[in-house]
Coordinates of C-alpha atoms in Angstrom, one line a residue:
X25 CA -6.4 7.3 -44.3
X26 CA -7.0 3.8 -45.4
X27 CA -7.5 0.9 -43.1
X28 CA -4.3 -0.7 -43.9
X29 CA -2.6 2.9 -43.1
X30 CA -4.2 3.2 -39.6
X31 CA -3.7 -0.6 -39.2
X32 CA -0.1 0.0 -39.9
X33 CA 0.1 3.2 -37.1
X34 CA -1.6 1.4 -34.9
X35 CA 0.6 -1.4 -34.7
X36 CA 3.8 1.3 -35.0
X37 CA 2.0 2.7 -31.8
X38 CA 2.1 -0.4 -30.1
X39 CA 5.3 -1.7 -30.8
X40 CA 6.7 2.5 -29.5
X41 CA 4.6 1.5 -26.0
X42 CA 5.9 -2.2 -25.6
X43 CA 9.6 -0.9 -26.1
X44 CA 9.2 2.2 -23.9
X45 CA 8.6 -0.1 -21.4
X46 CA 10.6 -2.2 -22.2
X47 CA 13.3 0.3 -21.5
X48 CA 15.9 0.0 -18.5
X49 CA 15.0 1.9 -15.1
X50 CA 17.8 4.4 -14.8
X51 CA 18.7 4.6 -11.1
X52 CA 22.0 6.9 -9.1
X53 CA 21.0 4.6 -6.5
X54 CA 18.9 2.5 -4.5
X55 CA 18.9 0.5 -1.1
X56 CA 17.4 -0.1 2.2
X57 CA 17.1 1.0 6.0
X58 CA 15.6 0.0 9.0
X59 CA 14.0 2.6 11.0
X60 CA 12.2 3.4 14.1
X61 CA 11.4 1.0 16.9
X62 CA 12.3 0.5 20.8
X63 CA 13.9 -1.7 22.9
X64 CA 12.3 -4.0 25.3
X65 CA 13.1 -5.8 28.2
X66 CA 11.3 -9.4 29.1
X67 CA 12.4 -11.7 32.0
X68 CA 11.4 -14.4 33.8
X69 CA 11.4 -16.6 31.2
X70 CA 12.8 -20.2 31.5
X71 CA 16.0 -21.2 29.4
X72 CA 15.6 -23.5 27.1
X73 CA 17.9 -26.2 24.5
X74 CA 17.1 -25.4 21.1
X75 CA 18.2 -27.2 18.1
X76 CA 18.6 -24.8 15.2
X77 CA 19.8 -27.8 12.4
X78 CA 18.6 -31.2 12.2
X79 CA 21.3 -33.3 14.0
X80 CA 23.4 -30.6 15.1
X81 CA 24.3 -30.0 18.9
X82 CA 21.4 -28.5 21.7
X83 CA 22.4 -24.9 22.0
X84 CA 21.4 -23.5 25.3
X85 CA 19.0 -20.1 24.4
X86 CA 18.1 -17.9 27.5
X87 CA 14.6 -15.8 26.4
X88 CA 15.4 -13.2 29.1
X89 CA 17.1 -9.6 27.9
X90 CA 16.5 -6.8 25.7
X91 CA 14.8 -7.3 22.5
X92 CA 14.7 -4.8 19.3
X93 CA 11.5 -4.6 18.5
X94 CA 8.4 -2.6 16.4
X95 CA 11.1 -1.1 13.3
X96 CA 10.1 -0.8 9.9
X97 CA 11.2 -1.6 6.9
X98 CA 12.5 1.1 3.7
X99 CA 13.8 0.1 0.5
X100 CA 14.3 3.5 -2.0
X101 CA 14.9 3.7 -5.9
X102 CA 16.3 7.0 -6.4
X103 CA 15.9 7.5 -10.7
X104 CA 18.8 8.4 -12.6
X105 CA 16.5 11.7 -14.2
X106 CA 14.5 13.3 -11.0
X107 CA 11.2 14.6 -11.8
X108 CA 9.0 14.5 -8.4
X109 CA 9.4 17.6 -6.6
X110 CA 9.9 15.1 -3.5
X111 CA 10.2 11.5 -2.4
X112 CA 7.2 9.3 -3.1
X113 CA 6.4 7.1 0.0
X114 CA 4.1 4.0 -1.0
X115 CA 2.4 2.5 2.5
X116 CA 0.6 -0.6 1.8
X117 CA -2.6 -1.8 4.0
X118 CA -3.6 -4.6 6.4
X119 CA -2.2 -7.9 6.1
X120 CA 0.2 -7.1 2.7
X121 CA 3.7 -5.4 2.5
X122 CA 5.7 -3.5 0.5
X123 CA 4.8 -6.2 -2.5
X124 CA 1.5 -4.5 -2.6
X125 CA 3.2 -1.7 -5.2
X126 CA 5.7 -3.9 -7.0
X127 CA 4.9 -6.5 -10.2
X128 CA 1.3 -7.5 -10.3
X129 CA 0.2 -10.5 -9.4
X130 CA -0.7 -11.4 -13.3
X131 CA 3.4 -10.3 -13.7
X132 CA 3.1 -6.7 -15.2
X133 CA 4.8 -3.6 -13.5
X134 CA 3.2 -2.4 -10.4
X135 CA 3.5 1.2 -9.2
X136 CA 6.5 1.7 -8.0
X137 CA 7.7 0.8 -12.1
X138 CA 5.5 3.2 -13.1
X139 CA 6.0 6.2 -11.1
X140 CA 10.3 5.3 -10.8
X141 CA 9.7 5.0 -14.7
X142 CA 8.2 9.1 -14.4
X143 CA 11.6 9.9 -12.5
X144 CA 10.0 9.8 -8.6
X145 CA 12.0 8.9 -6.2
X146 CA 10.2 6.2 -4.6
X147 CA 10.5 4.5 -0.9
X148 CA 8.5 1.7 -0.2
X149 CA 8.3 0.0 3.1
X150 CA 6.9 -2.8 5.1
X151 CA 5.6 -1.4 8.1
X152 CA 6.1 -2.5 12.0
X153 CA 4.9 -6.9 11.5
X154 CA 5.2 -6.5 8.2
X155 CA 7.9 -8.6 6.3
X156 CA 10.9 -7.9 6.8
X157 CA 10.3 -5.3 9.6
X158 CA 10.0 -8.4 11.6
X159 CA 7.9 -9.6 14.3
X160 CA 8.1 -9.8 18.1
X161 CA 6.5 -12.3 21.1
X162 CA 3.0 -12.4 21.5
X163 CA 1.7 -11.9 24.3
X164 CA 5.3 -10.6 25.7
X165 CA 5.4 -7.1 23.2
X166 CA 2.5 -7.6 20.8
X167 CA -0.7 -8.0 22.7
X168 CA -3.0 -9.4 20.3
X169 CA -2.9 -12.8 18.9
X170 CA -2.2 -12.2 15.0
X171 CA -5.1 -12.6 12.6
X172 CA -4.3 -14.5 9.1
X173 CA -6.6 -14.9 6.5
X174 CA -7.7 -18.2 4.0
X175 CA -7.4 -17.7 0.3
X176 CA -11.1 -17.3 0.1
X177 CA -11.4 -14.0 2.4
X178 CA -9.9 -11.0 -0.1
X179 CA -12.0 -12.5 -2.9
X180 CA -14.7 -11.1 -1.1
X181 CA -13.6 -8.4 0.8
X182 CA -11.7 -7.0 -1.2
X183 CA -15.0 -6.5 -4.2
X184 CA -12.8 -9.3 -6.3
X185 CA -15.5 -11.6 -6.1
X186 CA -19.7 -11.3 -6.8
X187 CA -21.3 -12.1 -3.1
X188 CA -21.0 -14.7 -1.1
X189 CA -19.5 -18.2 -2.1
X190 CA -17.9 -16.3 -5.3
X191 CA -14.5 -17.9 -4.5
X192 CA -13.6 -21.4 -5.9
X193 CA -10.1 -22.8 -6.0
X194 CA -10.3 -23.0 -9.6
X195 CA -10.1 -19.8 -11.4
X196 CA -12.4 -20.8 -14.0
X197 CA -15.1 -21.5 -11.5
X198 CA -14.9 -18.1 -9.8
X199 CA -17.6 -15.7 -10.3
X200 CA -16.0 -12.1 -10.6
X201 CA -17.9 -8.7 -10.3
X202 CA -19.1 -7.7 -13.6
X203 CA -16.9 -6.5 -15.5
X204 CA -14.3 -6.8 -13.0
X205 CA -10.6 -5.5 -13.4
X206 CA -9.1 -7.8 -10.9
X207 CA -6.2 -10.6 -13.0
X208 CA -8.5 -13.5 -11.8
X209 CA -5.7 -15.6 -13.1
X210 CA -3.5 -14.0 -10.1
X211 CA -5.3 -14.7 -7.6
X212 CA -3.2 -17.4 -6.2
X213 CA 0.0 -15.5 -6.9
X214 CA -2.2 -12.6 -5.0
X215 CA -2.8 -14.5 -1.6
X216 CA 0.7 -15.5 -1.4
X217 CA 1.3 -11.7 -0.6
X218 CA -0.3 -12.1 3.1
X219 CA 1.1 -11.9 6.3
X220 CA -0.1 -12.3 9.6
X221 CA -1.6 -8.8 11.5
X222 CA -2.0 -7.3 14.5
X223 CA -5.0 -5.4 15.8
X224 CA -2.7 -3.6 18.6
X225 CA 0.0 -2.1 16.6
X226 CA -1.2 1.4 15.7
X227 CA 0.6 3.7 17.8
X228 CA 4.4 1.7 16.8
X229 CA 3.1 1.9 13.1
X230 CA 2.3 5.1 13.5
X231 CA 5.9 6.1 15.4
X232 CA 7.9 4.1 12.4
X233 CA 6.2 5.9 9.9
X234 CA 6.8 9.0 11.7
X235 CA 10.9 8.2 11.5
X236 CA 10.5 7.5 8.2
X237 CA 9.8 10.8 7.4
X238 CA 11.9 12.7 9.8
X239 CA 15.2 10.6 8.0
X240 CA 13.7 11.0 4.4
X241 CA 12.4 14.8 4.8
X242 CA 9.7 16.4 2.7
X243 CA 7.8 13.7 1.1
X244 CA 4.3 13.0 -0.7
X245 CA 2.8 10.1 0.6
X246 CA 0.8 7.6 -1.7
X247 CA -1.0 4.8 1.0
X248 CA -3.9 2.1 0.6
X249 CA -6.0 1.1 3.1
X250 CA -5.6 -0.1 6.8
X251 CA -2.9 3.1 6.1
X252 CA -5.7 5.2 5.7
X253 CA -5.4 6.6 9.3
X254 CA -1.5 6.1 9.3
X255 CA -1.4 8.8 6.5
X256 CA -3.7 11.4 7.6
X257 CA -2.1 10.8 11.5
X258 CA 1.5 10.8 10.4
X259 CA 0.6 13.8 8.1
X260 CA -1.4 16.3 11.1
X261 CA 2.0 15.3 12.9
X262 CA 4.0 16.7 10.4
X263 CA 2.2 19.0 8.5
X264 CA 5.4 21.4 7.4
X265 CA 7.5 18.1 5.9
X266 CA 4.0 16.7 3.9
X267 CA 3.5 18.4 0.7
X268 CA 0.8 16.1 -0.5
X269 CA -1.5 12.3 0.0
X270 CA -2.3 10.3 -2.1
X271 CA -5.3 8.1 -0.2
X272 CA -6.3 5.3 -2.1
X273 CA -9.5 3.7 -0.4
X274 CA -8.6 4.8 3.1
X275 CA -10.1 2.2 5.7
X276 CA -9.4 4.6 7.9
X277 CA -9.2 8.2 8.5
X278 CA -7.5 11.0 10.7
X279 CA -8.3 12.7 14.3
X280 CA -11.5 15.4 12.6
X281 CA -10.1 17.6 15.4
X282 CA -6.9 18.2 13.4
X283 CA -8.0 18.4 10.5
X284 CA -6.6 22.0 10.5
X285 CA -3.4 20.8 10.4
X286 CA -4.2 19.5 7.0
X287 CA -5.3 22.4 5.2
X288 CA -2.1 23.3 3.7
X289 CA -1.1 19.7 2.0
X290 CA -3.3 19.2 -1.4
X291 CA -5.3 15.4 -0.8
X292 CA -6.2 13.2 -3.5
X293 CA -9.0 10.2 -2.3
X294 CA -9.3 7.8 -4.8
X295 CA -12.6 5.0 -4.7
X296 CA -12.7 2.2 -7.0
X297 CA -15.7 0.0 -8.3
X298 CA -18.6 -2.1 -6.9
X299 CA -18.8 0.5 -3.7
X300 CA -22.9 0.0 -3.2
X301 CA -22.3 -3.9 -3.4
X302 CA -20.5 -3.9 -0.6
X303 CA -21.4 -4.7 3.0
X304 CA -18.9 -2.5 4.7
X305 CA -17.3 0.0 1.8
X306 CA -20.1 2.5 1.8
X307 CA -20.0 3.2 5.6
X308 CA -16.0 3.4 4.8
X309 CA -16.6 5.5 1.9
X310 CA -19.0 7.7 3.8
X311 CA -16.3 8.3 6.6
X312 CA -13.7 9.2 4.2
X313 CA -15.7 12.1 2.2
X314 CA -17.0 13.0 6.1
X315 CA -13.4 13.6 6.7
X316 CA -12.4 15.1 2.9
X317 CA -15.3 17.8 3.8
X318 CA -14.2 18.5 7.6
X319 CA -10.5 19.2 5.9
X320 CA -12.1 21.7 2.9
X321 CA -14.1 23.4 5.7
X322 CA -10.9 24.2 7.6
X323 CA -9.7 25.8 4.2
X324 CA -7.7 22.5 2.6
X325 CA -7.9 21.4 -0.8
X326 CA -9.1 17.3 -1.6
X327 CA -10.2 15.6 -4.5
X328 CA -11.9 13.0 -4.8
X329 CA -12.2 10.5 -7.7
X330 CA -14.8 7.7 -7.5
X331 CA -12.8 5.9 -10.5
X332 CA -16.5 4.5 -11.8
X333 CA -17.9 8.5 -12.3
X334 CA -14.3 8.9 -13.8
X335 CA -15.2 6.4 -16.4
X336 CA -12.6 3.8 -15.6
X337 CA -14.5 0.8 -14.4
X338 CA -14.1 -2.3 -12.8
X339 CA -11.7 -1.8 -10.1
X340 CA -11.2 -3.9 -6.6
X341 CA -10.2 -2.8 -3.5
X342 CA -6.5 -3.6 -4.9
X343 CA -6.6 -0.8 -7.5
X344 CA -2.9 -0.8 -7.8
X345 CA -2.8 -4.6 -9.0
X346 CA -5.8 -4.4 -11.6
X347 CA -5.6 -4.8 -15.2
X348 CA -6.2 -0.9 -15.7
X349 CA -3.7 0.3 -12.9
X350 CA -1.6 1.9 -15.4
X351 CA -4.7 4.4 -16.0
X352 CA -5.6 5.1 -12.3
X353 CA -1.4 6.0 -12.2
X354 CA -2.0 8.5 -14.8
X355 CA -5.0 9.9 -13.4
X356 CA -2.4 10.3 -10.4
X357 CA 0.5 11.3 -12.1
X358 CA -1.9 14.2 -13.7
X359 CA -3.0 15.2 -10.3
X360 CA 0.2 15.5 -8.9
X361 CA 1.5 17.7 -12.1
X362 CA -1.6 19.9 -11.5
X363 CA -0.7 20.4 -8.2
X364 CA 2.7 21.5 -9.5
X365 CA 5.1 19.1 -7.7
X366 CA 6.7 17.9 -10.5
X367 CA 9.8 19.9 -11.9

């Protein structure tokens, strides 16, 4: 074939990739719910005049009553042409939200495109603080003071940026990991993502997510991070209605003296880049792959990719937002066909 010829098929190749994905998303439906949560009582609080428009009349707000509080948020896209066996159920990590699976910071599709796009129905939530779950009185109902984080924090943490002082306000300045995957030229649009978090909130999180999939039914769940231990938790409580997980770089893990209850749902741990250069992702790491082996020994089945071994290089601890995410979604989506819950 000459070089114009395989210039010529290679740009036909293209231009077929750009307009599949250019294509409409196909949905029968899509929408939102609220679920989970409690009600709580506060009193003895003083009444107070509030304002609520500039130059408007004092309205008189009493604090004392009953207060919804600790629900989470679920929006679903249900595709048009179903091919997940079951729902996909994306749960972000600490201090993010739903957002965490949507368009990129850098503006291309995120996750939940990608996997609608393969005809999974796909619920993605922000969980108990989160968004627009909502939050409630500190110290009254959440006992912690929230933690928020500067613009410079992720860049680090998060194995964005090459050791310490890597982060400058101007991208150009910023000294990435080698080779790094991250859209540096997101980074702004990235940090607009956080939220305030709580350090208390576990056990609510962990009942939301729990009514989640008691309304949805049998589900797969895909989570990142801080969700690490909300995924394997809310899975050993509901073994029979969690048919598989999808862990990218669990912070977290479940309770090792469950993991029997495991055993039956097929596990997929995914690790990105830049591990060793970390101060606090190889103890992680090590936990995780502690926990993968306690779950094979009780007879489960896990996998798990170290994306670098896997030759696909480069990736932060956002591995959904990189450059390459589409790739890491096809090493999933191959996984989950493997498994066979795809129809």
């Amino acid at each position: 074939m000459s070089r114009f010829a395989i210039a010529a098929a290679a740009t036909a190749l293209m231009a077929a990739m750009s307009a599949q994905a250019a294509e409409p998303i196909a949905l029968r439906d899509m929408g939102s719910f609220h679920v989970g949560g409690r009600l709580v009582e506060i009193s003895g609080k003083p009444v107070k005049e509030v304002v609520f428009t500039p130059g408007g009349v004092p309205a008189k707000v009493d604090p004392n009553g009953t207060y919804q509080v600790e629900q989470m948020y679920v929006q679903y896209f249900l595709p048009a042409t179903e091919h997940g066996a079951y729902p996909l159920l994306m749960w972000h990590g600490g201090g993010l939200t739903g957002v965490t699976w949507e368009t990129t910071p850098d503006g291309r599709e995120g996750w939940l495109n990608y996997f609608l796009r393969k005809g999974w129905s796909v619920y993605n939530s922000d969980a108990v603080e989160r968004g627009r779950a909502g939050w409630a009185q500190y110290p009254d109902i959440f006992k912690s003071e929230p933690v928020f984080l500067t613009t410079a924090n992720p860049f680090l943490r998060f194995r964005i940026g090459d050791g310490p002082n890597s982060y400058d306000p101007d991208p150009a300045k910023r000294k990435l990991m080698p080779g790094s995957q991250f859209p540096n030229e997101g980074y702004d649009n990235f940090v607009k993502q956080g939220v305030p978090r709580w350090t208390t909130n576990d056990d609510a999180t962990i009942a939301a997510y729990l009514a989640e999939i008691d309304r949805v039914g049998p589900c797969i769940i895909m989570f990142h991070s801080q969700a690490g231990s909300f995924g394997f938790k809310v899975a050993q409580a509901r073994p029979d209605k969690v048919k598989a997980l999808i862990a990218v770089e669990p912070a977290g893990v479940g309770d090792p003296a469950k993991v029997d209850a495991l055993k039956n749902i097929p596990t997929l741990i995914i690790y990105g880049d830049y591990i060793e250069r970390d101060s606090r992702w190889p103890k992680m790491r090590a936990t995780g792959i502690a926990f993968a082996e306690g779950i094979k020994a009780a007879g489960g089945s896990v996998d798990v990719v170290d994306l670098p071994q896997a030759g696909i290089k480069g990736n932060s601890h956002m591995i959904m937002m990189d450059k390459n995410n589409a790739e890491v979604a096809g090493l999933i989506q191959k996984w989950l066909e493997g498994k066979g819950l795809t129809k």
